[in-house]
Every structure is written in structure tokens, then in C-alpha cells.
Amino acid sequence: MKKIYEWKYDDNHSVQMPMATIQGAQEGPIFTVTSGMHAGEYAGILAAQQLIQTINPSELSGTIKIIPIISLEAFMMRNMQLSPVDSREVHYHRPGNPSGSYTEFQIDKLFELTKDSNYLIDIHAGEFAQALHPWVPVPLVGSEETQVASISLARGFRVEYIELKRDPKAIPALCIAMAEHGIPNIWVECGKNGIPTPEHVSINYDGVISALQTVGMLPGSPDRPDQIEISGRRYQINAGQSGVWHPAIKEGDIVDKGQFLGRLTDVFGDELETYYAPERSLVLYYWTSPAINYDRQPHGYDWHTGLISMITMEE
Ligand SMILES: [Zn+2]
């Protein structure tokens, strides 16, 4: 079944969310796949479409729910990262406050659609302004059983790193709500610059297929590529003023303590700031957009001053 759900928020806005439900021929769990929370992360959206088009119900045990574009309004406006309605970051809001802002209303509706899931994978894929080194963050919250199941969902993705996240402050609110509700869940970060390359789309698609095999919903043995577990301290380098960003690193680089990371200039190219690595770290992603806007920090959110997102790495 394919349906576009619609809920009226106020006189001017509604939330629309498309969902395909594939009912398997055999009994089994409910597995949800979502993408397009950040509407320019197309390598996730196209993988979700491909899942809808190719999963064969006669081979399936259980039910798959696929929401290819969580933020349909933002998608249609080609709007990056923040909600075009209230400039909030969907990932950081917890369900349970439908009378709050538009984004809180939206995340509450998403939770209503997915809270009966036994498993959930949320695919992210790098906005237009960002280059990611593909990795899978695993939120380690909720019961031990939930955490073990979450890790097993991540094992089939052909990514170099999986990030085991234990600090609740570094885990998006929705993931925590899911895990506390007993839903093993991961999110995937695979793609860059809003470009749905065949390679990134297939890592996302194949990873979900492996996860479905892992939980016994599809036949076949799941892929188990080599992965490196990382669990260092996550941090972000931000600009202290507006300007033009000249990165000296790229995604996937491991930088040494003290290594030059890049510089910020004014619009004429005169240097304003320089940045160095405080610790040996892996560059998970960086902002490829040179445009750095210190004045644009809606709700205190620092996305428009972000330069590099890193995780500390031991020798
Ligand atoms: Zn995202």
C-alpha cells in the first residue's frame, strides 16, 4: 500500500509524509526505513525508492514500512537541513509535543507512523553543502537487548566506520525516543553534497537488505564487510565570524594534533581565522560550501558556521 499522509498544522501549513507498506507473505516483525529527513540528502531517498520498487512480498517475512521523504515540504522547496517553515532541525526534536512548533508536530507524526516498528533505519546522505565519509552511527541507549540489536543492524553496511555512541547528549532526540520505546535503530550517513551517486545509493540499499536478512525477514545470509568501530569524542570546528571558508582537509582524512585544517577569509580573500586540529581525529564530514554566515543561527543552531565535524582517534 502506498499512501501520502497529511495532517493540518495551522491555516497555512500541513505536514505530508509518503509511506509505502509492504506486507510479506509470511509472518514476521515490522521493519521501518526512513529517509529525506534532511531533504537534500538524495542518496538515501533514492535508495528508499529502490527498496519500495524491488522488495518481493513473496520472499518477505513480516512488514516493511518505507517513508522515502520525511520532510516532503522541504524536499519540494530544495531546502537544506533546517525546516523551511520554522528553521528547526528535525533530528534534534523529540516526539510528544504535537502542539509545539511545526517541526515538533512533524516529528510527532513521524513517531505515530513508526512507533509500532520492531526495527528502524533512518538514512541520511549529506546535504548539498556537506561532504561525508560514509559511516553508520549506532545509538547505544535503551535496554541491553535493544543496543545489541541496533549494532547488528549496522553490521551489513559497506562503510569503513561504525560509530558506537554512548553519550546521550550526542544522540539525536528521535533515536533516543525510539530506543527507549524498545525499537533498535540506527541512522546511516552515506552520501555527499546532495549527489545521489550509484555507489552511495547502493551502499544504502544493500545495507538495508543485509539488515532485513540479519533479522530473518529476507532469505539469504547478510553481508558482513570489515568495519572499524569508533567511539571517540565527537566535536565540531565552527567559524567565529562570517566569511569565506577554504578547507585544507577532506572527508575521511585522519589529521594529527596541531595539523592545519583550513582558513577563513573575508570576501576579498584576506585571512580572518585559521584552524588546527586539537587532537588526532577523523574527519567524518566537512562543509564544502565556502559561505559561512555567523549571523544565521536560528534557535541557536550553528549549522551555518560549521566547518568540520570530527571524532577523536587513538593512535
Ligand atoms: Zn541528515
mmCIF file of C-alpha atoms in Angstrom, residues 22 50 59 71 83 101 126 166 189 208 234 247 267 293:
data_model
loop_
_atom_site.group_PDB
_atom_site.id
_atom_site.type_symbol
_atom_site.label_atom_id
_atom_site.label_comp_id
_atom_site.label_asym_id
_atom_site.label_seq_id
_atom_site.Cartn_x
_atom_site.Cartn_y
_atom_site.Cartn_z
ATOM 1 C CA ILE A 22 4.946 -3.928 2.005
ATOM 2 C CA GLN A 50 14.542 1.410 -4.876
ATOM 3 C CA GLU A 59 10.106 -13.541 -0.105
ATOM 4 C CA SER A 71 10.340 16.276 5.018
ATOM 5 C CA SER A 83 12.830 23.178 8.228
ATOM 6 C CA SER A 101 6.364 24.140 16.591
ATOM 7 C CA GLY A 126 24.928 14.586 3.185
ATOM 8 C CA ARG A 166 27.038 6.108 24.280
ATOM 9 C CA GLU A 189 25.355 8.769 6.960
ATOM 10 C CA VAL A 208 19.119 -2.259 4.421
ATOM 11 C CA ARG A 234 32.724 13.979 18.682
ATOM 12 C CA PRO A 247 39.217 23.854 3.796
ATOM 13 C CA VAL A 267 35.091 38.277 0.809
ATOM 14 C CA ASN A 293 27.209 33.007 7.922
#
